mmCIF file of C-alpha atoms in Angstrom:
data_model
loop_
_atom_site.group_PDB
_atom_site.id
_atom_site.type_symbol
_atom_site.label_atom_id
_atom_site.label_comp_id
_atom_site.label_asym_id
_atom_site.label_seq_id
_atom_site.Cartn_x
_atom_site.Cartn_y
_atom_site.Cartn_z
ATOM 1 C CA SER A 558 27.733 -9.041 -10.566
ATOM 2 C CA GLU A 559 27.692 -6.069 -12.963
ATOM 3 C CA TYR A 560 24.556 -4.585 -11.270
ATOM 4 C CA GLY A 561 25.912 -4.783 -7.719
ATOM 5 C CA ILE A 562 23.417 -7.467 -6.639
ATOM 6 C CA THR A 563 24.760 -10.809 -5.583
ATOM 7 C CA ARG A 564 22.965 -14.070 -6.148
ATOM 8 C CA GLY A 565 22.648 -14.511 -2.359
ATOM 9 C CA THR A 566 21.015 -11.075 -1.922
ATOM 10 C CA PHE A 567 18.596 -11.756 -4.765
ATOM 11 C CA LEU A 568 17.598 -15.152 -3.352
ATOM 12 C CA SER A 569 17.206 -13.808 0.192
ATOM 13 C CA VAL A 570 14.824 -11.084 -1.037
ATOM 14 C CA ILE A 571 12.749 -13.580 -3.064
ATOM 15 C CA VAL A 572 12.608 -16.181 -0.264
ATOM 16 C CA GLY A 573 11.973 -13.491 2.361
ATOM 17 C CA SER A 574 9.048 -12.074 0.370
ATOM 18 C CA ALA A 575 7.544 -15.543 -0.036
ATOM 19 C CA LEU A 576 7.930 -16.508 3.625
ATOM 20 C CA PHE A 577 7.068 -13.095 5.087
ATOM 21 C CA PRO A 578 4.464 -11.450 2.856
ATOM 22 C CA SER A 579 4.283 -8.401 5.125
ATOM 23 C CA ALA A 580 7.761 -7.516 3.880
ATOM 24 C CA ALA A 581 6.166 -6.821 0.508
ATOM 25 C CA PHE A 582 4.341 -3.910 2.154
ATOM 26 C CA ALA A 583 7.537 -2.149 3.264
ATOM 27 C CA ASN A 584 7.178 0.457 0.518
ATOM 28 C CA GLY A 585 3.803 1.627 1.857
ATOM 29 C CA SER A 586 1.558 -0.156 -0.643
ATOM 30 C CA ARG A 587 -1.273 -1.729 1.327
ATOM 31 C CA SER A 588 -4.659 -3.038 0.323
ATOM 32 C CA ILE A 589 -7.929 -4.140 1.853
ATOM 33 C CA THR A 590 -9.424 -7.457 0.785
ATOM 34 C CA ALA A 591 -13.030 -8.232 -0.013
ATOM 35 C CA CYS A 592 -15.162 -10.487 2.168
ATOM 36 C CA LYS A 593 -15.353 -14.112 1.126
ATOM 37 C CA ILE A 594 -18.426 -14.846 -0.970
ATOM 38 C CA ASP A 595 -19.958 -17.104 1.691
ATOM 39 C CA ALA A 596 -18.933 -14.962 4.711
ATOM 40 C CA ASN A 597 -21.846 -14.338 7.066
ATOM 41 C CA ASN A 598 -20.463 -11.582 9.263
ATOM 42 C CA CYS A 599 -18.372 -9.290 7.094
ATOM 43 C CA VAL A 600 -18.614 -5.879 5.434
ATOM 44 C CA SER A 601 -16.087 -4.390 2.998
ATOM 45 C CA THR A 602 -15.791 -1.557 0.517
ATOM 46 C CA LEU A 603 -14.627 -4.083 -2.073
ATOM 47 C CA ASN A 604 -17.723 -6.298 -2.148
ATOM 48 C CA ILE A 605 -19.450 -4.413 -4.932
ATOM 49 C CA LYS A 606 -20.931 -7.627 -6.355
ATOM 50 C CA GLN A 607 -22.109 -9.025 -2.998
ATOM 51 C CA LEU A 608 -24.409 -6.260 -1.818
ATOM 52 C CA GLU A 609 -25.144 -7.900 1.531
ATOM 53 C CA SER A 610 -21.427 -7.447 2.369
ATOM 54 C CA TYR A 611 -20.879 -4.086 0.644
ATOM 55 C CA SER A 612 -20.460 -0.702 2.300
ATOM 56 C CA PRO A 613 -19.472 2.430 0.371
ATOM 57 C CA PRO A 614 -16.069 4.002 1.002
ATOM 58 C CA TRP A 615 -15.869 7.139 3.115
ATOM 59 C CA THR A 616 -14.757 10.495 1.785
ATOM 60 C CA PHE A 617 -13.156 13.387 3.663
ATOM 61 C CA GLU A 618 -12.150 17.017 3.088
ATOM 62 C CA VAL A 619 -9.373 17.202 5.718
ATOM 63 C CA SER A 620 -5.790 16.127 5.067
ATOM 64 C CA PRO A 621 -5.179 12.376 4.718
ATOM 65 C CA ASP A 622 -3.030 12.451 7.869
ATOM 66 C CA GLU A 623 -5.853 14.109 9.832
ATOM 67 C CA ALA A 624 -8.351 11.513 8.550
ATOM 68 C CA PHE A 625 -6.001 8.705 9.612
ATOM 69 C CA ALA A 626 -5.466 10.317 13.027
ATOM 70 C CA ARG A 627 -9.252 10.507 13.511
ATOM 71 C CA ILE A 628 -9.661 6.772 12.827
ATOM 72 C CA LYS A 629 -6.792 5.871 15.167
ATOM 73 C CA GLY A 630 -8.274 8.179 17.819
ATOM 74 C CA VAL A 631 -11.687 6.519 17.666
ATOM 75 C CA LEU A 632 -10.101 3.065 17.968
ATOM 76 C CA ALA A 633 -7.871 4.161 20.878
ATOM 77 C CA SER A 634 -10.767 5.742 22.782
ATOM 78 C CA ASP A 635 -12.867 2.558 22.862
ATOM 79 C CA ASP A 636 -11.810 -0.354 25.111
ATOM 80 C CA SER A 637 -13.458 -2.899 22.822
ATOM 81 C CA PHE A 638 -10.727 -2.274 20.187
ATOM 82 C CA THR A 639 -7.167 -3.605 20.460
ATOM 83 C CA VAL A 640 -4.890 -2.113 17.800
ATOM 84 C CA LYS A 641 -2.695 -4.877 16.381
ATOM 85 C CA GLU A 642 -0.906 -3.108 13.527
ATOM 86 C CA VAL A 643 -0.316 0.490 12.445
ATOM 87 C CA ASP A 644 1.515 1.585 9.299
ATOM 88 C CA ASP A 645 1.656 5.386 9.459
ATOM 89 C CA GLU A 646 3.411 5.693 6.098
ATOM 90 C CA ALA A 647 0.686 3.752 4.267
ATOM 91 C CA ARG A 648 -2.065 5.078 6.619
ATOM 92 C CA TYR A 649 -3.208 1.544 7.449
ATOM 93 C CA VAL A 650 -4.515 0.266 10.788
ATOM 94 C CA ARG A 651 -5.769 -3.169 11.854
ATOM 95 C CA ALA A 652 -7.467 -3.957 15.170
ATOM 96 C CA THR A 653 -9.365 -6.762 16.832
ATOM 97 C CA VAL A 654 -12.740 -6.118 18.404
ATOM 98 C CA LYS A 655 -14.424 -7.640 21.447
ATOM 99 C CA ARG A 656 -18.102 -8.333 21.030
ATOM 100 C CA VAL A 657 -18.945 -10.161 24.243
ATOM 101 C CA PHE A 658 -16.044 -11.872 25.994
ATOM 102 C CA GLN A 659 -13.241 -12.249 23.477
ATOM 103 C CA ASP A 660 -11.731 -10.819 20.298
ATOM 104 C CA GLN A 661 -14.316 -11.978 17.802
ATOM 105 C CA ASP A 662 -13.945 -9.479 14.962
ATOM 106 C CA GLU A 663 -11.161 -7.812 13.021
ATOM 107 C CA ILE A 664 -11.309 -4.379 11.445
ATOM 108 C CA GLU A 665 -8.971 -2.780 8.895
ATOM 109 C CA PHE A 666 -8.807 0.761 7.513
ATOM 110 C CA LEU A 667 -6.734 2.199 4.690
ATOM 111 C CA VAL A 668 -6.765 5.948 4.030
ATOM 112 C CA LYS A 669 -6.180 6.622 0.322
ATOM 113 C CA GLY A 670 -4.702 10.132 0.280
ATOM 114 C CA ASP A 671 -4.780 10.677 -3.484
ATOM 115 C CA ASP A 672 -8.453 9.698 -3.667
ATOM 116 C CA LYS A 673 -9.448 11.344 -0.353
ATOM 117 C CA ALA A 674 -11.240 8.104 0.500
ATOM 118 C CA VAL A 675 -11.166 5.473 3.227
ATOM 119 C CA VAL A 676 -11.559 1.802 2.338
ATOM 120 C CA PHE A 677 -12.169 -0.786 5.029
ATOM 121 C CA LYS A 678 -13.168 -4.270 6.054
ATOM 122 C CA SER A 679 -14.820 -5.452 9.258
ATOM 123 C CA SER A 680 -15.236 -9.193 9.692
ATOM 124 C CA GLU A 681 -15.577 -12.011 12.164
ATOM 125 C CA ILE A 682 -12.204 -13.683 12.823
ATOM 126 C CA ASP A 683 -13.645 -17.203 12.715
ATOM 127 C CA ASP A 684 -16.639 -16.895 10.409
ATOM 128 C CA GLY A 685 -19.480 -18.530 12.282
ATOM 129 C CA SER A 686 -22.688 -19.905 10.941
ATOM 130 C CA PHE A 687 -24.812 -17.484 12.988
ATOM 131 C CA SER A 688 -25.599 -13.905 12.095
ATOM 132 C CA ASP A 689 -23.964 -11.074 14.014
ATOM 133 C CA PHE A 690 -27.242 -9.128 13.505
ATOM 134 C CA GLY A 691 -25.405 -6.391 11.634
ATOM 135 C CA ALA A 692 -22.743 -5.766 14.325
ATOM 136 C CA ASN A 693 -19.921 -5.244 11.800
ATOM 137 C CA ARG A 694 -21.956 -2.827 9.660
ATOM 138 C CA LYS A 695 -23.143 -0.875 12.727
ATOM 139 C CA ARG A 696 -19.583 -0.685 14.057
ATOM 140 C CA ILE A 697 -18.286 0.763 10.774
ATOM 141 C CA ASP A 698 -21.021 3.403 10.746
ATOM 142 C CA SER A 699 -20.377 4.272 14.398
ATOM 143 C CA ILE A 700 -16.643 4.790 13.752
ATOM 144 C CA ARG A 701 -17.455 6.990 10.739
ATOM 145 C CA LYS A 702 -19.775 9.172 12.803
ATOM 146 C CA LYS A 703 -17.360 9.414 15.770
ATOM 147 C CA GLY A 704 -14.568 10.462 13.388
ATOM 148 C CA ALA A 705 -16.726 13.525 12.593
ATOM 149 C CA VAL A 706 -15.046 14.272 9.237
ATOM 150 C CA PHE A 707 -16.240 11.381 7.064
ATOM 151 C CA ASP A 708 -19.096 11.156 4.578
ATOM 152 C CA LEU A 709 -20.291 8.215 2.508
ATOM 153 C CA MET A 710 -18.967 8.249 -1.034
ATOM 154 C CA GLY A 711 -21.630 9.830 -3.197
ATOM 155 C CA GLY A 712 -23.081 11.668 -0.197
ATOM 156 C CA GLY A 713 -25.935 9.167 -0.070
ATOM 157 C CA LEU A 714 -27.286 10.497 -3.390
ATOM 158 C CA THR A 715 -28.388 8.137 -6.103
ATOM 159 C CA ALA A 716 -29.849 8.595 -9.545
ATOM 160 C CA ASP A 717 -33.277 8.519 -7.831
ATOM 161 C CA SER A 718 -32.316 11.731 -6.013
ATOM 162 C CA TYR A 719 -32.539 13.791 -9.203
ATOM 163 C CA GLU A 720 -35.667 15.393 -10.680
ATOM 164 C CA GLY A 721 -37.382 15.741 -7.323
ATOM 165 C CA GLY A 722 -36.591 12.438 -6.069
ATOM 166 C CA GLY A 723 -38.055 9.637 -4.207
ATOM 167 C CA ALA A 724 -34.582 8.857 -2.876
ATOM 168 C CA ALA A 725 -35.894 8.396 0.616
ATOM 169 C CA THR A 726 -38.252 5.672 -0.538
ATOM 170 C CA ARG A 727 -36.365 3.903 -3.313
ATOM 171 C CA GLY A 728 -32.871 3.373 -4.602
ATOM 172 C CA ASN A 729 -30.901 4.881 -1.732
ATOM 173 C CA GLY A 730 -29.511 1.559 -0.490
ATOM 174 C CA ALA A 731 -26.301 -0.097 -1.586
ATOM 175 C CA LEU A 732 -27.813 -1.338 -4.865
ATOM 176 C CA GLY A 733 -29.131 2.120 -5.749
ATOM 177 C CA GLN A 734 -25.766 3.708 -4.969
ATOM 178 C CA LEU A 735 -23.957 1.189 -7.165
ATOM 179 C CA LYS A 736 -26.431 1.687 -9.991
ATOM 180 C CA ALA A 737 -26.020 5.456 -9.715
ATOM 181 C CA PHE A 738 -22.252 5.158 -9.645
ATOM 182 C CA TYR A 739 -22.206 3.050 -12.787
ATOM 183 C CA GLY A 740 -25.061 4.999 -14.471
ATOM 184 C CA LEU A 741 -27.465 2.054 -14.602
ATOM 185 C CA GLN A 742 -30.565 3.491 -12.909
ATOM 186 C CA SER A 743 -32.542 4.714 -15.880
ATOM 187 C CA GLY A 744 -29.891 4.919 -18.548
ATOM 188 C CA GLN A 745 -30.156 8.701 -18.480
ATOM 189 C CA GLY A 746 -27.220 10.980 -17.922
ATOM 190 C CA PHE A 747 -24.510 9.333 -19.989
ATOM 191 C CA GLN A 748 -25.845 10.182 -23.443
ATOM 192 C CA GLY A 749 -23.991 13.515 -23.439
ATOM 193 C CA VAL A 750 -20.723 11.627 -23.521
ATOM 194 C CA PHE A 751 -21.570 10.198 -26.938
ATOM 195 C CA GLU A 752 -23.241 13.257 -28.484
ATOM 196 C CA ASP A 753 -21.229 15.495 -30.790
ATOM 197 C CA GLU A 754 -20.947 19.134 -29.840
ATOM 198 C CA ASP A 755 -22.281 21.574 -32.390
#
């Protein structure tokens, strides 16, 4: 072939990618998926439309490698976690979690170096019909606190936090944070974008 790629090589790459999707991640591009719409026991940074399953990403001021090392350290220091996959280049880690007797949950973290943010998903392996009473959400928050360098994106502030507040009593939950992020609280604050400067 004039490009140095044989038909056999081309076909083996295509077939290999289809049969072994993890091979598509060899270049370091990883992603976290959202929880299924009907999932009972799941929390993810990508469920911005399903607030019961949404949790805001974490931010950090340390290097991305240090943030990733902190997450791996927390997982390694707790016997309830069994690390199943680590991709140091992509800063991705996946582990199973014991709740009572067996591995019931799975947790994934991806440190986004350019954004200085951590996205994640924590879910029940076999989604049951019974509530986990917030176990996945509590676990995520516990790991964040033990990592000691992570904050919630937005710092917990919402549009209700401005002009003296009321943030402690209204709007500081997931819905309030999303509204603040997208500028939907009161409609104030985005007008300056459209006004002409004199």
